[in-house]
């Protein structure tokens, strides 16, 4: 009998049902009972999909209203003191989003993905108290549907390793306390009967761990394994190999190891260790992070290679990681190019792949439908390989003949020319780029795409929005303005739609954080730019003001990292094609009189390899391609970039090497800790630390932002600092944006006056 396993499943819903009900709840349109109802319906549906696809090991507790790390903070009772007077959903969402009186907890990227998690806050005085309600209720819900789920939990070492110490104490000081709470949870779970599978996600194990952390693995999992003979413990790692941890885990009493053989090919090196331990291997061979259809014959070959070492009876066929990172289903993609669609596989389709791979591998009898699906899989993979849609000789030749790869002027000369040209004040006030995407603006784009309004009407509506944006920014006293981006659906998708080599879906949404979903483009072929993409809109905005208007572009590394990228060409080569397209756009903007241009690299850090041995190669080509993208900028054209949710200590030299004139960064949730590293290394370029958190609906007061700015000035001089929000404002509503920006300008003016 074939045996297969899914690490985790998307939760937002195939039509973003969870997103919609959450946002209705937050806006006061429905109560929390409606949120619970929708959530329960989604869980039932998702379990049923997996059951129908003959998945043997289906997860419970992979569902979340916002984030699994936040759920784990609640599970362990590690509630920061500022939230201790709140309860239930009010507590939960205040921790995630903030409230009138409480700043939200920090949010950052989950390893090298575009998913964000809520960072637990730990101090030496943190106490833990189990709250098992969610875990137990979801397991019982699945049992009521006659589905015996495995229970997914964030592992204790990963939980503490990803937590933030708020008093500089060692978060691992609490390892015994956290494990005690998990032991209590396992005792509860053990009452459900025998052979309950509990999956502990420990993705931290794929990073370069020091000896101290490695030394925790055996005692932690020995203790958890001894709680009950009714429980089978799985330790799941993904996104890379986890060989150092695996060599330790095979000497514990866990039941199985889930390893990623798509992005962690070095996991082959520990197969002999797993064999000697007689542990079960959950072999992640179906790509849980990308959307291209599996070549089933190659996946079976990979499994057969594993089976040369391990007994097949000790192998389960699995997804490489949770399917949270891919869109839900292809079923609603009715207008996608039929060839490209035939090359794709989303979460539901990957369940079918998993079933077929496991049936072939375990030599189970195939039905006529199975045989038809296998034939279709073979044809699709052959079609993609041979397609003329993929290759563009013209752009390949341009890339091969590139001569100028970076700006020729040094920063000291550039900033002198730029200061003379722009004449902006110290503590120059700006925003990151986007303004709220109102229902009217979204409808305007939809109607134009559906041809229910004319191009003239569409453009008139866009211009009216830009007019309002410019007028508002002038009225409150911003120094450098933006056009607000009303023509853009998404900072990557917008550019992809204007570039060759990209394809787009209608409903392929992926959760980024909370209710925030993104619809990444598909880079299926060679990338090129035929026409200017932003020039006319930025020129129009500039014509409406005597103040500076920034041109807004997305950088090549971010476009790459926030797309589903072809897997038949090295990523650095794809990035170079995108960089050349952006370089031509920079040139067109400056020739049109737009001399301040922001090339956002919001996703620069998240593309980092998880192993140190691979970092230098990534940094080299990522920096090279950013510099190529701005290589045509003249000496008095000021290049800005923006990075969000990054810890910069380990990459500050790389940021210096990017050589942007101004970088804006997120600091509102983390104080000025991020900024200190810029001072420590003697960073010369100008910096715009975010002074308020745009991911929270709360409006910071003038006094609060004055304190924030004064704190920044303790680190860097006013001549080097810009003042701006953390990130773009597209997800916020106008009333909170207006009040927050007005307060920000007032705060800067107070500080300027105080420092005269």
XYZ file of C-alpha atoms in Angstrom:
756
model
C 0.000 0.000 0.000
C 1.283 3.494 -0.893
C 2.009 5.790 2.023
C 2.066 9.567 1.806
C 2.173 12.617 4.000
C 1.436 16.359 3.716
C 3.505 18.653 5.951
C 0.746 21.301 6.058
C -1.995 22.878 3.957
C -3.022 26.465 3.009
C -5.625 27.975 5.289
C -6.763 31.222 3.655
C -9.337 29.402 1.480
C -9.485 28.923 -2.267
C -11.532 32.125 -2.591
C -9.762 33.897 0.297
C -12.726 33.285 2.573
C -10.665 33.668 5.748
C -9.186 36.974 4.572
C -12.608 38.393 3.796
C -14.254 37.414 7.062
C -11.298 38.618 9.134
C -11.356 42.017 7.490
C -15.125 42.212 7.982
C -14.590 41.414 11.664
C -11.830 44.005 12.069
C -14.031 46.660 10.472
C -16.945 45.780 12.805
C -19.233 44.399 10.096
C -19.497 40.907 11.639
C -18.835 39.451 15.081
C -16.276 36.776 15.928
C -18.866 33.989 15.708
C -18.879 34.513 11.944
C -15.081 34.261 11.828
C -15.232 30.990 13.754
C -17.937 29.625 11.469
C -15.932 30.366 8.307
C -12.756 28.977 9.868
C -14.471 25.718 10.832
C -15.937 25.310 7.368
C -12.517 25.848 5.807
C -10.860 23.297 8.074
C -13.494 20.688 7.202
C -13.155 21.406 3.498
C -9.358 21.251 3.510
C -9.295 17.984 5.453
C -11.833 16.552 3.016
C -9.761 17.538 -0.013
C -6.777 15.680 1.400
C -8.831 12.656 2.396
C -10.288 12.391 -1.132
C -6.750 12.589 -2.532
C -5.867 9.505 -0.440
C -3.413 11.379 1.795
C -2.545 9.121 4.708
C -1.214 11.784 7.086
C -3.303 14.963 7.195
C -2.591 17.837 9.599
C -4.659 19.518 12.249
C -3.430 22.690 13.970
C -1.840 23.843 10.702
C -4.790 26.248 10.503
C -4.453 29.719 12.038
C -6.489 32.905 12.216
C -3.279 34.868 11.732
C -0.025 32.957 12.265
C 1.185 29.674 13.785
C 4.011 31.281 15.764
C 1.463 33.630 17.325
C -0.714 30.576 18.055
C 2.272 28.943 19.758
C 2.822 32.036 21.911
C -0.803 31.705 23.036
C -0.420 27.932 23.460
C 2.526 28.414 25.806
C 1.016 31.409 27.624
C 4.006 33.637 26.826
C 1.922 36.819 26.684
C 3.833 40.134 26.817
C 2.817 42.237 29.823
C 1.267 45.067 27.795
C -1.452 42.656 26.633
C -2.130 40.932 29.967
C -5.477 42.690 30.547
C -6.896 41.452 27.245
C -8.586 38.123 26.542
C -9.574 35.775 23.716
C -9.773 37.267 20.209
C -9.126 40.795 21.483
C -5.831 39.601 22.971
C -4.918 37.524 19.899
C -5.422 40.254 17.314
C -3.939 42.994 19.510
C -0.721 40.978 19.687
C -0.724 40.663 15.898
C -2.012 44.067 14.840
C -1.740 46.333 17.847
C -4.565 48.206 19.553
C -5.280 51.728 20.691
C -3.054 51.301 23.741
C -0.665 48.509 22.707
C 1.991 48.386 20.019
C 1.826 45.158 17.994
C 4.489 42.495 18.344
C 7.271 42.495 15.782
C 6.747 40.663 12.513
C 9.450 39.200 10.267
C 9.939 36.731 7.427
C 9.695 32.986 7.950
C 13.167 31.839 6.907
C 13.680 32.617 3.200
C 9.994 32.799 2.259
C 7.579 35.690 1.779
C 5.459 34.474 4.703
C 5.667 36.632 7.857
C 5.415 35.390 11.429
C 4.732 37.233 14.676
C 7.931 37.234 16.739
C 7.486 35.991 20.334
C 8.860 38.331 23.023
C 10.847 36.651 25.768
C 12.564 38.021 28.855
C 14.289 36.278 31.735
C 11.086 36.739 33.743
C 8.746 35.233 31.145
C 6.534 32.526 32.584
C 4.746 29.829 30.607
C 1.312 28.324 31.109
C -0.260 25.829 28.731
C -3.407 26.834 26.869
C -4.213 23.747 24.797
C -7.728 24.729 23.738
C -7.059 25.332 20.020
C -4.902 22.228 19.533
C -7.383 19.917 21.246
C -10.489 21.387 19.633
C -9.083 21.086 16.102
C -8.061 17.482 16.668
C -11.565 16.675 17.943
C -13.102 18.454 14.957
C -11.176 16.210 12.584
C -12.104 13.098 14.586
C -15.769 14.068 14.247
C -15.263 13.852 10.473
C -13.681 10.401 10.829
C -10.266 11.811 9.913
C -7.418 10.888 12.246
C -5.120 13.845 11.811
C -1.571 14.285 12.888
C -1.112 17.318 15.135
C 1.266 20.027 13.941
C 3.238 22.019 16.526
C 6.095 24.500 16.277
C 9.037 22.747 17.908
C 10.361 24.148 21.201
C 13.873 24.837 19.897
C 12.613 26.697 16.828
C 10.108 28.627 18.959
C 12.775 29.933 21.322
C 15.340 30.334 18.550
C 13.032 32.636 16.601
C 11.908 34.563 19.678
C 13.109 38.061 20.480
C 14.822 38.690 23.802
C 13.549 42.007 25.164
C 16.142 42.212 27.953
C 19.201 40.688 26.253
C 18.762 37.444 28.181
C 19.232 34.101 26.473
C 15.855 32.858 25.179
C 17.076 29.269 25.591
C 17.212 29.902 29.341
C 13.560 28.809 29.187
C 14.017 25.570 27.244
C 13.126 23.341 30.192
C 10.035 25.383 31.031
C 8.820 25.308 27.425
C 9.435 21.562 27.131
C 7.478 21.024 30.364
C 4.446 22.733 28.813
C 4.792 20.620 25.681
C 4.973 17.497 27.859
C 1.689 18.502 29.498
C 0.184 18.951 26.038
C 1.400 15.530 24.916
C -0.120 13.995 28.046
C -3.482 15.481 27.050
C -3.077 14.255 23.490
C -2.154 10.749 24.638
C -5.658 10.297 26.048
C -7.055 10.266 22.488
C -5.818 6.734 21.860
C -2.763 4.987 20.437
C -0.522 5.999 17.536
C -1.399 9.680 17.528
C 1.219 11.373 15.324
C 2.557 14.722 16.542
C 4.659 16.699 14.079
C 7.123 19.113 15.638
C 8.243 21.644 13.037
C 11.906 22.475 13.633
C 12.988 24.436 10.537
C 15.653 26.154 12.641
C 17.587 22.893 12.301
C 18.383 23.657 8.644
C 20.534 26.642 9.639
C 24.138 26.637 10.827
C 23.625 25.903 14.519
C 26.224 26.367 17.204
C 27.149 23.547 19.560
C 25.003 24.967 22.343
C 21.787 24.679 20.336
C 22.754 21.291 18.924
C 23.327 20.089 22.481
C 19.662 20.802 23.310
C 18.227 18.502 20.654
C 18.760 15.126 22.303
C 17.564 15.995 25.823
C 14.527 17.847 24.445
C 13.378 15.060 22.151
C 14.300 12.301 24.583
C 12.012 13.946 27.109
C 9.154 14.543 24.654
C 9.422 10.981 23.307
C 9.087 9.501 26.783
C 5.775 11.202 27.633
C 3.585 8.457 26.163
C 3.879 5.313 24.092
C 0.569 6.359 22.490
C 2.307 9.165 20.612
C 4.525 8.957 17.539
C 6.728 12.026 17.247
C 7.838 13.400 13.881
C 10.476 16.119 13.634
C 10.014 18.063 10.406
C 12.649 20.257 8.782
C 12.429 21.982 5.419
C 13.926 24.548 3.017
C 17.439 23.025 3.322
C 19.298 20.026 4.709
C 19.439 19.460 8.473
C 22.246 16.915 8.636
C 23.808 18.012 11.939
C 20.451 17.792 13.714
C 19.489 14.566 11.940
C 22.628 12.827 13.213
C 21.461 13.659 16.747
C 17.756 12.941 16.263
C 18.387 9.398 15.032
C 19.651 8.681 18.553
C 16.402 9.738 20.214
C 13.114 7.845 20.488
C 11.232 9.906 17.915
C 9.306 7.897 15.317
C 10.166 9.729 12.087
C 12.114 12.498 10.404
C 10.580 14.673 7.670
C 13.346 15.930 5.363
C 13.269 18.193 2.303
C 14.831 16.540 -0.762
C 13.826 19.378 -3.120
C 15.810 22.197 -1.468
C 18.007 20.051 0.773
C 19.693 17.551 -1.529
C 22.480 17.080 1.041
C 19.946 15.199 3.150
C 21.109 12.177 1.129
C 24.281 12.251 3.222
C 22.462 11.062 6.374
C 20.462 8.185 4.897
C 22.853 5.623 6.350
C 22.366 7.157 9.815
C 18.600 6.951 9.416
C 18.867 3.356 8.222
C 20.961 2.384 11.252
C 18.360 3.909 13.582
C 15.420 2.188 11.845
C 13.566 5.509 11.902
C 10.842 6.284 9.380
C 11.864 8.791 6.692
C 9.227 11.209 5.452
C 10.783 12.104 2.110
C 9.811 15.571 0.862
C 9.922 15.233 -2.917
C 6.888 17.265 -4.060
C 7.898 20.934 -4.182
C 5.883 22.855 -1.596
C 7.377 26.226 -2.564
C 7.102 26.466 -6.325
C 4.311 25.979 -8.821
C 5.798 23.907 -11.609
C 4.339 20.485 -12.213
C 6.415 17.622 -10.838
C 8.075 15.326 -13.334
C 6.654 12.199 -11.745
C 9.154 9.844 -13.363
C 12.041 11.903 -11.926
C 10.429 12.036 -8.491
C 10.095 8.265 -8.489
C 13.751 7.980 -9.554
C 14.714 10.167 -6.602
C 12.724 7.961 -4.238
C 14.274 4.836 -5.715
C 17.682 6.339 -5.023
C 16.643 6.792 -1.373
C 15.289 3.232 -1.342
C 18.717 1.889 -2.293
C 19.684 2.790 1.280
C 16.419 2.572 3.234
C 13.789 -0.117 3.272
C 10.694 1.073 1.378
C 8.586 0.117 4.379
C 10.303 2.917 6.287
C 9.599 5.623 3.684
C 6.618 7.970 3.413
C 6.284 10.164 0.304
C 5.715 13.802 1.231
C 5.583 17.425 0.245
C 8.886 19.212 0.825
C 7.243 21.670 3.247
C 3.780 23.012 4.000
C 1.709 23.831 0.917
C 0.973 27.173 2.611
C 3.583 28.672 0.265
C 1.795 27.884 -3.006
C -1.615 28.976 -4.363
C -4.670 26.889 -3.600
C -5.875 25.457 -6.915
C -5.733 25.858 -10.697
C -9.470 25.233 -10.982
C -10.396 28.908 -11.300
C -7.662 29.842 -13.794
C -9.940 29.920 -16.824
C -8.087 32.606 -18.800
C -4.483 31.483 -18.275
C -2.576 30.467 -21.415
C -3.366 26.781 -21.828
C 0.251 25.741 -22.364
C 1.490 27.588 -19.282
C -1.429 26.259 -17.248
C -0.490 22.708 -18.254
C 2.968 23.243 -16.718
C 1.585 24.266 -13.312
C 0.556 22.555 -10.108
C -0.909 24.320 -7.056
C -1.766 22.897 -3.612
C -4.761 20.757 -4.609
C -2.999 19.550 -7.748
C 0.068 18.637 -5.706
C -2.116 16.284 -3.686
C -2.819 14.374 -6.897
C 0.895 14.351 -7.752
C 1.657 13.026 -4.285
C -0.852 10.219 -4.708
C 0.514 9.232 -8.146
C 4.167 9.361 -7.080
C 3.486 7.205 -4.036
C 1.420 4.678 -6.011
C 4.118 4.273 -8.657
C 6.913 4.142 -6.085
C 5.152 1.524 -3.965
C 4.138 -0.405 -7.101
C 0.455 -0.189 -6.312
C -1.995 -1.115 -9.059
C -2.886 1.933 -11.159
C -6.428 2.760 -12.226
C -7.261 3.922 -15.746
C -7.507 7.454 -14.357
C -4.062 7.128 -12.792
C -2.581 5.992 -16.094
C -4.219 8.885 -17.910
C -2.873 11.368 -15.372
C 0.629 9.922 -15.647
C 0.537 10.243 -19.431
C -0.672 13.835 -19.115
C 2.147 14.575 -16.678
C 4.741 13.235 -19.102
C 3.287 15.260 -21.989
C 3.156 18.485 -19.946
C 6.772 18.241 -18.888
C 7.903 17.488 -22.434
C 5.806 20.391 -23.778
C 7.389 22.858 -21.372
C 10.909 21.734 -22.201
C 10.349 22.091 -25.941
C 8.190 25.264 -25.943
C 9.285 28.228 -28.077
C 7.565 30.568 -25.573
C 10.412 30.214 -23.111
C 13.508 31.416 -25.000
C 14.255 34.917 -26.365
C 17.560 35.075 -28.255
C 17.418 38.876 -28.521
C 17.485 39.448 -24.764
C 20.040 36.685 -24.250
C 22.390 38.456 -26.686
C 21.875 41.811 -24.902
C 22.773 40.241 -21.570
C 25.886 38.637 -23.021
C 27.081 41.964 -24.513
C 26.618 44.143 -21.393
C 29.547 46.487 -20.720
C 28.383 48.991 -18.065
C 27.380 47.107 -14.904
C 27.354 49.868 -12.253
C 27.418 53.665 -11.710
C 30.768 55.284 -12.420
C 30.553 58.106 -9.822
C 31.389 57.520 -6.139
C 28.852 58.333 -3.416
C 30.681 61.392 -2.035
C 30.548 63.071 -5.444
C 26.997 61.965 -6.093
C 25.543 63.191 -2.794
C 27.203 66.588 -3.220
C 25.653 66.964 -6.687
C 22.287 65.704 -5.430
C 22.168 68.056 -2.430
C 22.930 70.983 -4.734
C 20.278 69.861 -7.228
C 17.422 68.997 -4.836
C 18.144 71.370 -1.905
C 16.178 69.272 0.605
C 16.372 69.928 4.367
C 17.969 67.687 6.945
C 15.464 65.146 8.302
C 13.788 65.226 4.878
C 10.233 63.908 5.166
C 8.806 61.443 2.648
C 6.851 58.199 2.391
C 7.898 54.824 1.051
C 5.658 54.999 -2.014
C 2.123 53.678 -2.047
C -1.005 55.314 -0.617
C -4.242 53.516 0.334
C -5.758 51.305 -2.321
C -9.364 52.373 -1.927
C -12.316 50.238 -3.068
C -12.909 52.823 -5.810
C -9.343 52.511 -7.129
C -9.472 48.714 -7.127
C -12.843 48.835 -8.906
C -11.415 51.255 -11.460
C -8.664 48.758 -12.355
C -11.063 45.815 -12.413
C -13.549 47.648 -14.642
C -10.824 48.669 -17.066
C -9.467 45.124 -17.275
C -13.010 43.862 -17.840
C -13.527 46.539 -20.553
C -16.566 47.948 -18.757
C -15.002 51.425 -18.760
C -12.922 53.136 -21.439
C -9.212 53.833 -21.245
C -9.982 57.562 -21.009
C -12.293 57.051 -18.025
C -9.789 54.731 -16.342
C -6.952 57.229 -16.767
C -9.111 60.129 -15.593
C -9.853 58.267 -12.343
C -6.151 57.525 -11.856
C -5.234 61.159 -12.438
C -7.859 62.353 -9.961
C -6.384 60.049 -7.311
C -2.862 61.303 -8.071
C -4.112 64.885 -7.859
C -5.589 64.205 -4.428
C -2.390 62.470 -3.261
C -0.170 65.333 -4.368
C -2.506 67.931 -2.873
C -2.642 66.110 0.471
C 1.136 65.665 0.698
C 1.726 69.322 -0.115
C -0.883 70.430 2.415
C 0.753 68.623 5.347
C 4.299 69.603 4.388
C 6.069 66.493 3.109
C 9.390 67.370 1.474
C 9.505 64.619 -1.157
C 6.245 63.408 -2.647
C 5.060 60.243 -4.351
C 2.243 59.688 -6.828
C 0.533 57.066 -4.642
C 0.621 54.161 -7.131
C -3.129 53.985 -7.900
C -2.408 52.260 -11.204
C -0.584 49.392 -9.472
C -2.231 46.263 -8.174
C 0.984 44.992 -6.577
C 4.585 46.188 -6.548
C 5.749 43.089 -8.436
C 2.695 42.131 -10.447
C 2.426 45.616 -11.966
C 5.903 45.399 -13.495
C 5.537 41.776 -14.489
C 2.446 42.638 -16.529
C 4.561 45.068 -18.547
C 7.492 42.705 -19.072
C 7.838 39.779 -21.448
C 8.361 36.327 -19.899
C 5.764 36.747 -17.124
C 2.344 35.123 -16.806
C -0.455 36.020 -14.391
C -3.236 34.213 -12.643
C -6.661 35.372 -11.514
C -6.923 33.580 -8.175
C -3.501 32.184 -7.288
C -3.343 33.946 -3.920
C -0.749 33.092 -1.287
C -0.870 34.247 2.339
C 1.830 36.763 3.227
C 0.671 37.620 6.777
C -2.658 37.677 8.579
C -5.282 38.520 5.978
C -2.696 39.920 3.570
C -2.480 37.825 0.406
C -0.265 38.242 -2.633
C -0.616 36.855 -6.124
C 2.956 36.242 -7.305
C 3.666 36.392 -11.039
C 4.958 33.343 -12.860
C 8.309 33.846 -14.581
C 8.108 31.153 -17.243
C 10.509 32.516 -19.898
C 13.195 35.045 -20.777
C 12.412 38.544 -19.449
C 12.553 41.750 -21.489
C 11.064 45.269 -21.475
C 9.560 46.577 -24.682
C 8.226 49.967 -23.492
C 8.485 52.384 -20.515
C 6.403 51.189 -17.567
C 6.056 54.131 -15.160
C 7.250 57.275 -16.909
C 3.936 58.803 -17.951
C 2.323 58.496 -14.497
C 5.345 59.901 -12.643
C 5.664 62.749 -15.154
C 2.000 63.562 -14.644
C 2.424 63.673 -10.851
C 5.509 65.885 -11.172
C 3.551 68.291 -13.386
C 1.159 68.913 -10.479
C 3.741 70.194 -7.988
C 6.930 72.186 -7.647
C 8.133 69.753 -4.997
C 10.200 66.656 -5.779
C 8.264 63.562 -6.850
C 10.071 60.225 -6.517
C 9.920 57.677 -9.305
C 8.937 54.305 -7.856
C 10.323 51.020 -9.194
C 10.681 47.505 -7.819
C 14.195 46.078 -7.875
C 15.259 42.930 -9.723
C 16.001 40.835 -6.630
C 12.599 41.605 -5.106
C 10.773 40.883 -8.371
C 12.626 37.563 -8.475
C 12.044 36.670 -4.817
C 8.355 37.583 -4.935
C 7.637 35.606 -8.083
C 7.332 31.937 -8.831
C 10.524 31.584 -10.845
C 11.204 29.167 -13.673
C 13.235 26.203 -12.435
C 14.974 25.466 -15.744
C 17.401 28.423 -15.526
C 19.654 29.659 -12.677
C 17.981 32.379 -10.592
C 20.892 34.793 -11.020
C 20.475 34.705 -14.799
C 16.752 35.466 -14.495
C 17.575 38.362 -12.122
C 20.033 39.825 -14.611
C 17.370 39.962 -17.321
C 15.039 41.799 -14.925
C 17.856 44.155 -13.854
C 18.476 45.228 -17.445
C 14.774 46.023 -17.852
C 14.806 48.178 -14.683
C 18.011 49.941 -15.805
C 16.286 51.042 -19.001
C 13.319 52.324 -16.950
C 15.652 54.343 -14.677
C 17.198 55.916 -17.755
C 13.826 56.839 -19.233
C 12.691 58.381 -15.925
C 15.755 60.576 -15.495
C 15.582 61.674 -19.134
C 11.966 62.698 -18.443
C 13.111 64.924 -15.570
C 12.493 62.491 -12.680
C 15.809 62.665 -10.850
C 14.934 60.955 -7.565
C 14.147 57.286 -8.138
C 13.426 54.589 -5.565
C 14.316 51.044 -6.582
C 12.750 48.934 -3.837
C 14.515 45.789 -2.674
C 12.029 44.881 0.040
C 12.719 41.170 -0.438
C 16.508 41.346 -0.711
C 17.117 39.675 2.663
C 14.528 36.946 2.336
C 16.326 35.475 -0.667
C 19.342 34.669 1.472
C 20.400 31.022 1.560
C 19.895 29.396 4.936
C 23.403 27.954 5.006
C 26.467 30.178 5.349
C 28.339 28.218 2.704
C 25.893 29.474 0.049
C 25.542 33.101 1.145
C 28.513 34.684 -0.613
C 27.384 33.465 -4.026
C 23.873 34.904 -3.472
C 25.195 38.229 -2.184
C 27.518 38.587 -5.151
C 24.866 38.160 -7.819
C 22.124 39.980 -5.888
C 24.322 43.083 -5.388
C 25.589 42.853 -8.949
C 22.044 42.857 -10.311
C 20.885 45.751 -8.102
C 23.869 47.798 -9.279
C 23.098 46.858 -12.874
C 19.499 48.037 -12.403
C 20.692 51.566 -11.449
C 23.837 51.611 -13.611
C 22.461 54.254 -15.989
C 21.695 56.797 -13.233
C 23.555 60.097 -13.684
C 25.560 61.776 -10.928
C 22.669 64.022 -9.827
C 20.020 61.303 -10.069
C 19.454 60.146 -6.506
C 18.807 56.414 -6.083
C 16.765 55.327 -3.088
C 16.029 51.771 -2.039
C 13.792 50.273 0.634
C 14.187 47.112 2.702
C 11.655 45.820 5.191
C 11.640 43.225 7.987
C 15.376 42.741 7.951
C 17.954 42.199 10.627
C 20.901 43.995 9.060
C 23.758 43.107 11.403
C 24.955 40.264 9.228
C 24.437 41.967 5.859
C 25.427 45.583 6.481
C 28.544 45.242 4.305
C 26.376 43.896 1.520
C 24.018 46.874 1.869
C 27.040 49.169 1.622
C 28.105 47.337 -1.523
C 24.697 48.021 -3.116
C 25.746 51.689 -3.037
C 22.263 53.263 -3.023
C 22.259 56.951 -2.128
C 19.415 56.586 0.404
C 18.056 53.454 2.082
C 14.792 53.349 4.052
C 14.272 50.566 6.589
C 11.749 49.258 9.123
C 12.458 50.291 12.708
C 9.108 51.194 14.301
C 8.514 47.865 16.037
C 12.139 47.271 16.896
C 13.199 50.719 18.132
C 16.506 52.007 16.815
C 18.376 48.736 17.315
C 18.517 48.167 13.555
C 19.955 51.632 13.072
C 22.864 51.170 15.453
C 24.631 48.794 13.094
C 24.740 51.548 10.457
C 26.631 53.745 12.892
C 28.935 50.969 14.038
C 30.216 50.298 10.518
C 30.513 53.993 9.611
C 27.783 53.812 6.965
C 28.126 56.915 4.750
C 24.923 56.929 2.731
C 21.681 58.502 3.916
C 19.142 56.456 5.890
C 15.371 56.681 6.386
C 14.372 54.663 9.474
C 10.621 54.085 9.699
C 9.089 56.043 12.579
C 5.681 54.401 12.603
C 4.368 50.921 11.988
C 2.096 50.804 8.958
C 1.104 47.188 9.612
C -0.944 48.261 12.622
C -4.111 50.396 12.459
C -3.100 52.457 15.502
C -2.189 56.116 14.968
C 1.018 57.155 16.745
C 0.885 60.511 18.517
C 3.104 63.494 17.750
C 4.817 63.068 21.131
C 5.518 59.395 20.434
C 7.131 60.192 17.080
C 9.157 63.083 18.530
C 10.662 60.585 20.985
C 11.273 58.148 18.144
C 13.076 60.761 16.044
C 15.133 61.982 19.000
C 16.174 58.376 19.615
C 17.288 58.092 15.981
C 19.346 61.265 16.347
C 21.231 59.648 19.193
C 22.538 57.171 16.628
C 23.003 59.135 13.384
C 23.335 62.873 12.645
C 20.398 64.814 11.203
C 22.264 65.381 7.935
C 22.194 61.640 7.296
C 18.606 60.945 8.311
C 15.344 60.918 6.375
C 11.994 60.512 8.152
C 9.344 58.181 6.751
C 6.886 55.407 7.676
C 8.074 51.806 7.858
C 6.675 50.743 4.519
C 4.119 51.558 1.818
C 0.630 52.641 2.879
C -1.517 50.717 0.404
C -3.035 48.386 3.019
C -4.113 51.167 5.362
C -7.243 53.336 5.298
C -7.123 57.059 4.484
C -8.265 58.437 7.876
C -5.480 56.685 9.792
C -2.908 57.493 7.066
C -3.785 61.187 7.064
C -3.621 61.541 10.826
C -0.421 59.510 11.118
C 1.403 61.456 8.400
C 0.211 64.788 9.796
C 1.576 63.742 13.191
C 4.839 62.640 11.576
C 5.350 66.029 9.901
C 4.485 67.894 13.118
C 6.980 65.735 15.002
C 9.775 66.464 12.517
C 9.077 70.197 12.669
C 9.239 70.131 16.480
C 12.577 68.325 16.369
C 13.925 70.691 13.701
C 12.887 73.691 15.791
C 14.416 72.236 18.947
C 17.730 71.660 17.180
C 18.144 75.062 15.563
